[in-house]
């Protein structure tokens, strides 16, 4: 680190930021882009990585986003922003090719490139900072004269870097640490065979770096459901065969069928402020049930990809050619073990293998399935970071963030959460197209104004019953009305 950089960092650590974000995924990156032109927001964002990267393990060639390009970092809040996807296309000379392509859906790899381009332009991003502690400290700017207007306290954030420890102070926090790959216990406990006699067990998040190793194992089983499972299966299917250098690939999913993501227009209205109001108003038990029932709204498979898989199977099986693959739906992996070379009935050419115990939900029967490598498309899970001081954020009875309608998790409305509220806000939480709306709400809370207009209603339909009807119905309180809510509570 140069002397100039050291002096800049030291000066920054002495100041009080209006907003500090922890984690720089697409949602916090979009927040940084929207905050950048605002004169009344001094923001800084920390991330432990060396630079921006978005699902690098799943940037399979030709795969696309499942949302249109308008669902970029900023457009739904500010269509004139210099950090839009169209601005990136123009800056890189690809606007006309994208126009001629006549598809609303960007390639996943170019979305990653676009985000990197935005990240390179923002001076508020600090990479290589691993946050280790977040605590409240006294706001010394309040002095003896009374409150400073921000509750008489600040948030002190400690971060480790390659050059030492840094401390930052801020009035508002945004927790954007995202989700982590989730592996079932029986898969996480599997050990690779001694001496490399079996292939790897990997989560889809690490698929591309291990793809050659997976294929070389000779047989691969994809376990899981959704778009990621389908993309990995389709990618491995291309090299599936019985000839030299080819492999077997199977797909096991507990989903009742290989269902497509529901993409009809009235269903898409569920990614709206009104439906989020309705969802938040429901009891926690009902929200948890709905969350499971609504998975096909955003965890289904692209219809085009389902058709492409079928067409590929048809093409490869033409003229009676055997395609060594099996697709099993409504089938759950309930146990797994590793068997060293020579212990299994098939032997698999003397190599070790994994043995999966499968259970069919409808039939109630079990069977064993043998494979040399496993790709787990078992999703991601949100968690409350360990660096938060006890009592700093509100949690529900199940240890999850107790997220309010305005995306805050504390009584004072100064700690915000992005993409950690699926259990409270439903399908809009992970939706790229709704991220800019949520960021507009956060910036309104931070500034006390609406830097970007916040839509109250966008849907033609109504969720719940009309006012005065039975049932919880949609909330009539807007996310930015926290001050009114607090005043009413104080008056009780």
C-alpha positions as a printed NumPy array, in Angstrom:
array([[  0.   ,   0.   ,   0.   ],
       [  1.422,   3.379,  -1.031],
       [  1.842,   6.313,   1.36 ],
       [ -0.979,   8.143,  -0.469],
       [ -3.318,   5.163,  -0.097],
       [ -2.408,   4.832,   3.589],
       [ -3.182,   8.494,   4.234],
       [ -6.483,   8.206,   2.341],
       [ -7.506,   5.121,   4.331],
       [ -6.563,   6.754,   7.636],
       [ -8.588,   9.864,   6.798],
       [-11.555,   7.733,   5.761],
       [-11.469,   5.796,   9.019],
       [-11.667,   9.058,  10.989],
       [-14.837,  10.243,   9.265],
       [-18.442,   9.226,   9.882],
       [-20.186,   7.77 ,   6.849],
       [-23.906,   8.115,   6.295],
       [-24.079,   4.569,   4.996],
       [-21.792,   1.539,   5.208],
       [-22.513,  -1.64 ,   3.269],
       [-21.033,  -5.023,   4.146],
       [-20.747,  -7.365,   1.184],
       [-20.711,  -6.323,  -2.473],
       [-22.958,  -8.551,  -4.522],
       [-25.272,  -7.227,  -7.245],
       [-27.701,  -5.713,  -4.727],
       [-25.153,  -3.741,  -2.698],
       [-23.321,  -2.868,  -5.919],
       [-26.576,  -1.415,  -7.227],
       [-27.006,   0.508,  -3.974],
       [-23.497,   1.921,  -4.326],
       [-24.259,   2.973,  -7.914],
       [-27.511,   4.688,  -6.911],
       [-25.867,   6.388,  -3.913],
       [-22.887,   7.649,  -5.922],
       [-24.504,  10.783,  -7.434],
       [-26.349,  11.789,  -4.228],
       [-24.716,  14.789,  -2.533],
       [-26.218,  14.006,   0.859],
       [-25.039,  10.395,   1.07 ],
       [-21.464,   9.585,   2.075],
       [-21.251,   5.841,   1.524],
       [-18.604,   3.147,   1.694],
       [-18.87 ,  -0.585,   0.958],
       [-16.621,  -3.379,   2.243],
       [-16.046,  -6.888,   0.878],
       [-13.493,  -9.539,   1.766],
       [-12.911, -10.57 ,  -1.851],
       [-10.29 ,  -9.   ,  -4.104],
       [-12.866,  -7.826,  -6.649],
       [-16.357,  -8.332,  -7.967],
       [-17.401, -11.809,  -9.066],
       [-20.919, -13.1  ,  -9.65 ],
       [-21.473, -16.887,  -9.554],
       [-18.186, -17.549, -11.331],
       [-18.674, -21.305, -11.001],
       [-21.859, -21.181, -13.082],
       [-20.898, -18.888, -15.953],
       [-21.465, -21.719, -18.414],
       [-21.099, -20.61 , -22.021],
       [-24.417, -19.595, -23.554],
       [-26.423, -19.446, -20.321],
       [-28.593, -16.376, -19.834],
       [-30.291, -14.5  , -17.023],
       [-33.9  , -15.428, -16.36 ],
       [-34.857, -11.749, -16.136],
       [-34.726,  -9.032, -18.839],
       [-31.836,  -6.575, -19.124],
       [-33.965,  -3.876, -17.455],
       [-33.359,  -5.799, -14.224],
       [-29.84 ,  -4.399, -14.068],
       [-28.293,  -2.614, -11.097],
       [-30.068,   0.731, -11.492],
       [-32.543,   1.099, -14.364],
       [-35.749,   0.343, -12.45 ],
       [-34.86 ,   3.186, -10.069],
       [-33.096,   5.545, -12.481],
       [-33.344,   4.815, -16.231],
       [-30.938,   7.716, -16.904],
       [-28.14 ,   6.34 , -14.724],
       [-24.665,   6.096, -16.272],
       [-24.356,   2.687, -14.582],
       [-27.095,   0.921, -16.566],
       [-26.651,  -2.211, -18.652],
       [-27.371,  -0.215, -21.806],
       [-24.672,   2.294, -20.819],
       [-22.223,  -0.596, -20.489],
       [-23.221,  -1.941, -23.904],
       [-22.654,   1.49 , -25.428],
       [-19.316,   1.963, -23.683],
       [-18.06 ,  -1.417, -24.878],
       [-19.336,  -1.115, -28.445],
       [-21.909,  -3.889, -28.071],
       [-25.156,  -1.909, -28.099],
       [-25.959,  -2.584, -31.754],
       [-25.054,  -6.29 , -31.635],
       [-27.306,  -6.631, -28.575],
       [-30.082,  -4.803, -30.453],
       [-29.765,  -7.05 , -33.503],
       [-29.705, -10.158, -31.28 ],
       [-33.342,  -9.347, -30.386],
       [-33.35 , -10.945, -26.947],
       [-34.211,  -9.231, -23.69 ],
       [-32.096, -11.716, -21.723],
       [-28.37 , -10.994, -21.315],
       [-25.818, -13.752, -21.238],
       [-24.862, -14.563, -17.682],
       [-21.187, -13.968, -18.505],
       [-21.879, -10.501, -19.898],
       [-23.976,  -9.593, -16.841],
       [-20.899, -10.443, -14.754],
       [-18.753,  -8.285, -17.044],
       [-21.257,  -5.439, -16.759],
       [-21.18 ,  -5.579, -12.958],
       [-17.37 ,  -5.566, -12.993],
       [-17.459,  -2.496, -15.237],
       [-19.698,  -0.664, -12.781],
       [-17.538,  -1.737,  -9.842],
       [-14.428,  -0.321, -11.515],
       [-16.065,   3.115, -11.729],
       [-17.245,   3.433,  -8.146],
       [-14.765,   5.006,  -5.694],
       [-16.793,   3.891,  -2.665],
       [-15.941,   0.175,  -2.896],
       [-13.255,  -1.264,  -0.614],
       [-12.069,  -4.759,  -1.495],
       [ -9.958,  -7.068,   0.63 ],
       [-11.753,  -6.044,   3.847],
       [-12.998,  -8.941,   5.975],
       [-15.387,  -7.581,   8.551],
       [-14.823,  -9.104,  11.989],
       [-16.919,  -6.912,  14.271],
       [-19.872,  -4.519,  14.222],
       [-20.729,  -2.749,  17.478],
       [-22.473,   0.389,  18.648],
       [-20.31 ,   3.241,  19.928],
       [-21.165,   6.652,  21.341],
       [-21.744,   9.407,  18.815],
       [-19.265,  11.966,  20.081],
       [-20.551,  14.525,  17.583],
       [-23.655,  14.842,  19.766],
       [-21.523,  16.498,  22.442],
       [-22.997,  17.901,  25.587],
       [-25.634,  19.767,  23.652],
       [-27.891,  16.797,  23.234],
       [-28.763,  14.329,  20.506],
       [-27.202,  14.623,  17.083],
       [-30.374,  13.444,  15.382],
       [-29.137,   9.905,  14.833],
       [-29.844,   8.31 ,  18.189],
       [-26.635,   9.295,  19.987],
       [-24.726,   6.311,  18.674],
       [-22.877,   5.128,  15.593],
       [-21.882,   1.76 ,  14.216],
       [-18.199,   0.915,  14.446],
       [-17.108,  -1.667,  11.885],
       [-13.782,  -3.463,  12.233],
       [-12.233,  -5.057,   9.17 ],
       [ -9.067,  -7.074,   8.65 ],
       [ -6.925,  -6.4  ,   5.591],
       [ -3.634,  -7.686,   4.263],
       [ -2.03 ,  -4.588,   5.788],
       [ -3.651,  -4.567,   9.196],
       [ -6.889,  -3.684,  10.92 ],
       [ -9.193,  -0.845,   9.825],
       [-12.135,   0.735,  11.626],
       [-15.047,   2.598,  10.069],
       [-17.944,   4.523,  11.583],
       [-21.378,   4.963,  10.03 ],
       [-24.888,   6.121,  10.863],
       [-26.601,   3.394,   8.807],
       [-25.635,  -0.164,   7.908],
       [-26.65 ,  -2.367,   5.003],
       [-26.032,  -6.084,   5.45 ],
       [-25.489,  -7.565,   2.016],
       [-23.505, -10.668,   2.902],
       [-25.817, -12.741,   0.725],
       [-26.263, -16.491,   0.907],
       [-23.833, -19.392,   1.165],
       [-23.84 , -22.736,  -0.717],
       [-25.89 , -25.336,   1.122],
       [-24.951, -29.025,   1.154],
       [-27.041, -31.727,   2.844],
       [-25.173, -33.244,   5.782],
       [-24.775, -36.637,   4.103],
       [-23.113, -35.046,   1.067],
       [-20.962, -32.672,   3.1  ],
       [-19.649, -35.648,   5.064],
       [-18.559, -37.609,   1.991],
       [-14.831, -37.942,   1.559],
       [-13.171, -38.355,  -1.778],
       [-11.668, -41.782,  -2.313],
       [ -8.054, -42.281,  -1.209],
       [ -5.545, -41.627,  -3.928],
       [ -8.147, -39.966,  -6.153],
       [ -9.987, -43.21 ,  -6.855],
       [-13.29 , -41.336,  -7.06 ],
       [-14.259, -37.994,  -8.522],
       [-15.22 , -34.885,  -6.599],
       [-18.356, -33.957,  -4.675],
       [-18.974, -30.303,  -5.525],
       [-21.678, -27.703,  -5.146],
       [-22.842, -26.02 ,  -8.343],
       [-21.122, -22.831,  -7.136],
       [-17.795, -24.594,  -7.885],
       [-18.918, -26.398, -11.018],
       [-16.852, -24.784, -13.781],
       [-13.445, -25.076, -12.07 ],
       [-14.131, -28.789, -11.482],
       [-15.929, -29.621, -14.724],
       [-13.02 , -31.44 , -16.388],
       [-12.4  , -33.447, -13.219],
       [-16.064, -34.361, -12.999],
       [-16.225, -35.545, -16.599],
       [-13.   , -37.529, -16.208],
       [-14.532, -39.49 , -13.33 ],
       [-16.582, -41.494, -15.845],
       [-19.983, -41.087, -14.214],
       [-21.557, -37.994, -12.668],
       [-24.828, -37.588, -10.784],
       [-26.529, -34.22 , -10.461],
       [-28.512, -34.016,  -7.223],
       [-31.038, -31.205,  -6.857],
       [-33.538, -29.125,  -8.748],
       [-34.007, -25.801, -10.462],
       [-32.171, -23.863, -13.121],
       [-28.659, -24.607, -11.836],
       [-29.249, -28.367, -11.827],
       [-30.683, -28.191, -15.336],
       [-27.798, -26.121, -16.68 ],
       [-25.185, -28.469, -15.214],
       [-27.019, -31.538, -16.526],
       [-27.329, -30.001, -19.995],
       [-23.646, -29.063, -20.008],
       [-22.53 , -32.558, -18.986],
       [-25.022, -34.143, -21.363],
       [-23.038, -32.919, -24.349],
       [-20.143, -35.238, -23.452],
       [-22.398, -38.085, -22.402],
       [-21.829, -41.351, -24.237],
       [-20.174, -44.751, -24.223],
       [-17.171, -43.921, -26.386],
       [-13.597, -43.011, -25.375],
       [-13.441, -39.848, -23.272],
       [-17.199, -39.831, -22.737],
       [-19.095, -40.246, -19.48 ],
       [-22.401, -41.156, -17.914],
       [-24.592, -38.454, -16.362],
       [-27.71 , -38.887, -14.214],
       [-30.058, -36.382, -12.604],
       [-31.917, -37.025,  -9.353],
       [-34.428, -34.51 ,  -8.023],
       [-37.051, -34.674,  -5.292],
       [-39.249, -32.282,  -7.272],
       [-42.37 , -34.084,  -8.502],
       [-41.439, -33.179, -12.053],
       [-38.975, -31.091, -14.019],
       [-41.201, -28.041, -13.749],
       [-40.68 , -24.747, -15.594],
       [-40.454, -21.399, -13.918],
       [-43.864, -19.747, -14.026],
       [-43.539, -16.66 , -16.169],
       [-47.049, -15.463, -16.993],
       [-47.691, -11.751, -16.656],
       [-50.249, -11.826, -13.851],
       [-47.968, -14.131, -11.911],
       [-45.08 , -11.724, -12.439],
       [-47.165,  -9.092, -10.66 ],
       [-46.248, -10.95 ,  -7.481],
       [-42.866,  -9.241,  -7.765],
       [-44.546,  -5.996,  -6.782],
       [-44.751,  -3.632,  -3.807],
       [-48.39 ,  -4.623,  -3.272],
       [-47.749,  -8.354,  -3.056],
       [-44.768,  -7.755,  -0.789],
       [-47.047,  -5.7  ,   1.489],
       [-49.471,  -8.607,   1.56 ],
       [-46.769, -11.224,   2.178],
       [-45.21 ,  -9.278,   5.046],
       [-48.613,  -8.952,   6.722],
       [-49.079, -12.728,   6.945],
       [-48.247, -14.79 ,  10.056],
       [-44.791, -16.351,  10.075],
       [-46.183, -19.889,   9.795],
       [-48.17 , -18.996,   6.699],
       [-45.214, -17.242,   5.106],
       [-43.049, -20.322,   5.58 ],
       [-45.678, -22.505,   3.887],
       [-46.054, -20.044,   1.012],
       [-42.302, -19.862,   0.594],
       [-42.182, -23.591,  -0.102],
       [-45.241, -23.532,  -2.35 ],
       [-43.977, -20.649,  -4.48 ],
       [-40.631, -22.119,  -5.439],
       [-41.685, -22.585,  -9.057],
       [-42.062, -18.797,  -9.308],
       [-38.303, -18.296,  -9.163],
       [-36.657, -21.7  ,  -8.656],
       [-38.139, -23.43 , -11.669],
       [-36.337, -24.173, -14.917],
       [-36.441, -22.071, -18.051],
       [-38.939, -23.603, -20.448],
       [-36.462, -23.179, -23.293],
       [-33.823, -25.104, -21.345],
       [-36.222, -27.957, -20.612],
       [-36.994, -28.204, -24.322],
       [-33.288, -28.028, -25.186],
       [-32.53 , -30.919, -22.83 ],
       [-35.223, -33.028, -24.466],
       [-34.029, -32.105, -27.965],
       [-30.452, -33.002, -27.013],
       [-31.551, -36.382, -25.673],
       [-33.525, -36.953, -28.863],
       [-30.579, -35.971, -31.058],
       [-28.068, -38.127, -29.175],
       [-30.396, -41.14 , -29.188],
       [-31.089, -40.977, -32.918],
       [-30.531, -44.179, -34.913],
       [-30.717, -46.247, -31.747],
       [-27.546, -44.885, -30.133],
       [-27.485, -45.525, -26.383],
       [-27.397, -42.463, -24.16 ],
       [-26.122, -43.484, -20.723],
       [-28.327, -41.237, -18.61 ],
       [-31.28 , -41.433, -16.263],
       [-33.591, -38.678, -15.064],
       [-35.328, -39.411, -11.757],
       [-37.998, -37.049, -10.409],
       [-39.911, -37.29 ,  -7.121],
       [-36.812, -39.039,  -5.81 ],
       [-34.88 , -37.927,  -2.757],
       [-31.331, -38.811,  -1.76 ],
       [-31.704, -39.865,   1.876],
       [-28.199, -41.229,   2.563],
       [-24.791, -41.489,   0.946],
       [-21.545, -43.331,   1.534],
       [-18.189, -43.895,  -0.133],
       [-16.99 , -47.36 ,  -1.068],
       [-13.309, -47.875,  -1.873],
       [-12.231, -49.695,  -5.005],
       [-13.39 , -53.269,  -5.333],
       [-16.086, -53.28 ,  -2.629],
       [-19.098, -52.587,  -4.844],
       [-20.911, -55.2  ,  -6.936],
       [-20.082, -53.451, -10.196],
       [-16.51 , -52.466,  -9.384],
       [-16.6  , -49.606, -11.911],
       [-13.252, -50.687, -13.376],
       [-11.691, -50.987,  -9.932],
       [-12.329, -47.392,  -8.906],
       [-13.983, -46.2  ,  -5.723],
       [-17.513, -44.908,  -5.932],
       [-20.247, -43.096,  -4.077],
       [-23.399, -44.99 ,  -3.186],
       [-26.556, -42.902,  -2.883],
       [-29.658, -44.276,  -1.2  ],
       [-32.696, -43.047,  -3.122],
       [-36.286, -42.934,  -1.92 ],
       [-39.224, -42.465,  -4.291],
       [-41.866, -40.267,  -2.645],
       [-44.937, -41.761,  -4.315],
       [-43.916, -45.394,  -4.147],
       [-42.181, -45.229,  -0.767],
       [-39.504, -47.615,  -2.061],
       [-35.72 , -47.243,  -1.844],
       [-32.839, -48.201,  -4.108],
       [-29.102, -47.648,  -4.364],
       [-27.437, -45.598,  -7.072],
       [-23.701, -45.712,  -7.743],
       [-21.626, -42.89 ,  -9.196],
       [-18.057, -41.667,  -9.273],
       [-18.78 , -37.948,  -8.896],
       [-21.56 , -35.745,  -7.583],
       [-22.73 , -32.216,  -8.362],
       [-25.019, -30.854,  -5.653],
       [-27.556, -28.347,  -6.944],
       [-28.93 , -27.961,  -3.437],
       [-29.224, -24.2  ,  -3.302],
       [-28.056, -21.523,  -0.919],
       [-28.954, -20.498,   2.617],
       [-28.934, -17.127,   4.338],
       [-27.346, -16.766,   7.77 ],
       [-26.911, -14.031,  10.335],
       [-23.205, -13.037,  10.29 ],
       [-21.209, -13.875,  13.391],
       [-19.515, -10.462,  13.351],
       [-22.683,  -8.694,  14.56 ],
       [-22.645,  -7.829,  18.252],
       [-25.294,  -9.698,  20.292],
       [-28.601,  -7.846,  20.315],
       [-27.638,  -5.564,  17.453],
       [-30.309,  -6.93 ,  15.118],
       [-33.752,  -8.391,  15.765],
       [-34.255, -12.107,  15.121],
       [-37.386, -14.198,  14.854],
       [-38.115, -17.341,  16.885],
       [-36.191, -19.407,  14.318],
       [-33.002, -17.356,  14.51 ],
       [-33.542, -15.512,  11.213],
       [-33.572, -11.793,  10.589],
       [-36.857, -10.248,  11.77 ],
       [-37.058,  -7.927,   8.78 ],
       [-39.565,  -5.091,   8.797],
       [-41.384,  -3.921,   5.691],
       [-38.76 ,  -1.208,   5.101],
       [-35.965,  -3.824,   5.132],
       [-34.659,  -2.836,   8.571],
       [-33.868,  -5.199,  11.436],
       [-33.596,  -2.815,  14.372],
       [-35.976,  -0.555,  16.285],
       [-34.326,   2.648,  15.075],
       [-34.481,   1.703,  11.402],
       [-30.753,   2.082,  10.788],
       [-29.693,  -1.463,   9.943],
       [-30.937,  -2.677,   6.571],
       [-30.844,  -6.128,   4.975],
       [-30.672,  -6.998,   1.278],
       [-31.339, -10.524,  -0.017],
       [-31.7  , -11.872,   3.498],
       [-35.46 , -11.413,   3.782],
       [-36.959, -14.141,   1.6  ],
       [-38.735, -15.587,   4.649],
       [-40.382, -12.226,   5.415],
       [-40.785, -10.588,   1.991],
       [-41.182, -13.572,  -0.323],
       [-40.273, -13.838,  -3.988],
       [-39.066, -10.247,  -4.327],
       [-36.094, -10.784,  -2.004],
       [-33.771, -12.591,  -4.463],
       [-35.269, -11.009,  -7.596],
       [-32.733,  -8.928,  -9.543],
       [-35.522,  -6.816, -11.017],
       [-36.751,  -5.727,  -7.582],
       [-33.334,  -4.863,  -6.168],
       [-33.399,  -1.265,  -7.4  ],
       [-36.815,  -0.691,  -5.777],
       [-35.544,  -2.01 ,  -2.444],
       [-32.433,   0.168,  -2.729],
       [-34.661,   3.185,  -3.388],
       [-36.462,   2.457,  -0.112],
       [-33.155,   2.158,   1.752],
       [-31.865,   5.455,   0.363],
       [-35.146,   7.131,   1.294],
       [-34.677,   5.912,   4.873],
       [-31.097,   7.164,   4.955],
       [-31.788,  10.609,   3.451],
       [-35.283,  11.325,   4.771],
       [-36.425,  12.021,   1.197],
       [-37.002,  10.054,  -1.987],
       [-33.921,  10.485,  -4.204],
       [-35.552,   8.004,  -6.564],
       [-39.369,   7.887,  -6.831],
       [-40.805,   4.813,  -5.119],
       [-43.758,   3.212,  -6.851],
       [-46.649,   2.483,  -4.489],
       [-48.77 ,   0.459,  -6.913],
       [-47.772,  -1.315, -10.106],
       [-50.159,  -4.299, -10.254],
       [-53.561,  -4.511, -11.922],
       [-54.721,  -7.134,  -9.449],
       [-55.317,  -6.828,  -5.715],
       [-53.845,  -9.211,  -3.158],
       [-55.99 , -10.063,  -0.181],
       [-59.498,  -8.66 ,   0.271],
       [-60.613,  -5.049,  -0.22 ],
       [-60.343,  -2.749,   2.789],
       [-62.746,  -3.786,   5.49 ],
       [-62.815,  -7.443,   4.427],
       [-61.843, -10.398,   6.544],
       [-58.228, -11.562,   6.572],
       [-54.96 ,  -9.714,   6.959],
       [-55.087,  -8.143,   3.487],
       [-52.345,  -5.919,   2.071],
       [-50.56 ,  -3.478,   4.305],
       [-51.628,   0.135,   3.871],
       [-48.357,   1.408,   5.325],
       [-45.62 ,   2.324,   2.884],
       [-42.065,   1.153,   3.591],
       [-40.835,   4.726,   3.992],
       [-43.474,   5.661,   6.578],
       [-41.319,   4.537,   9.506],
       [-41.329,   7.979,  11.147],
       [-45.14 ,   7.976,  11.312],
       [-45.096,   4.432,  12.703],
       [-42.619,   5.394,  15.421],
       [-44.617,   8.481,  16.389],
       [-47.8  ,   6.418,  16.696],
       [-45.997,   3.859,  18.824],
       [-44.604,   6.564,  21.098],
       [-48.08 ,   8.018,  21.555],
       [-49.462,   4.764,  22.948]])
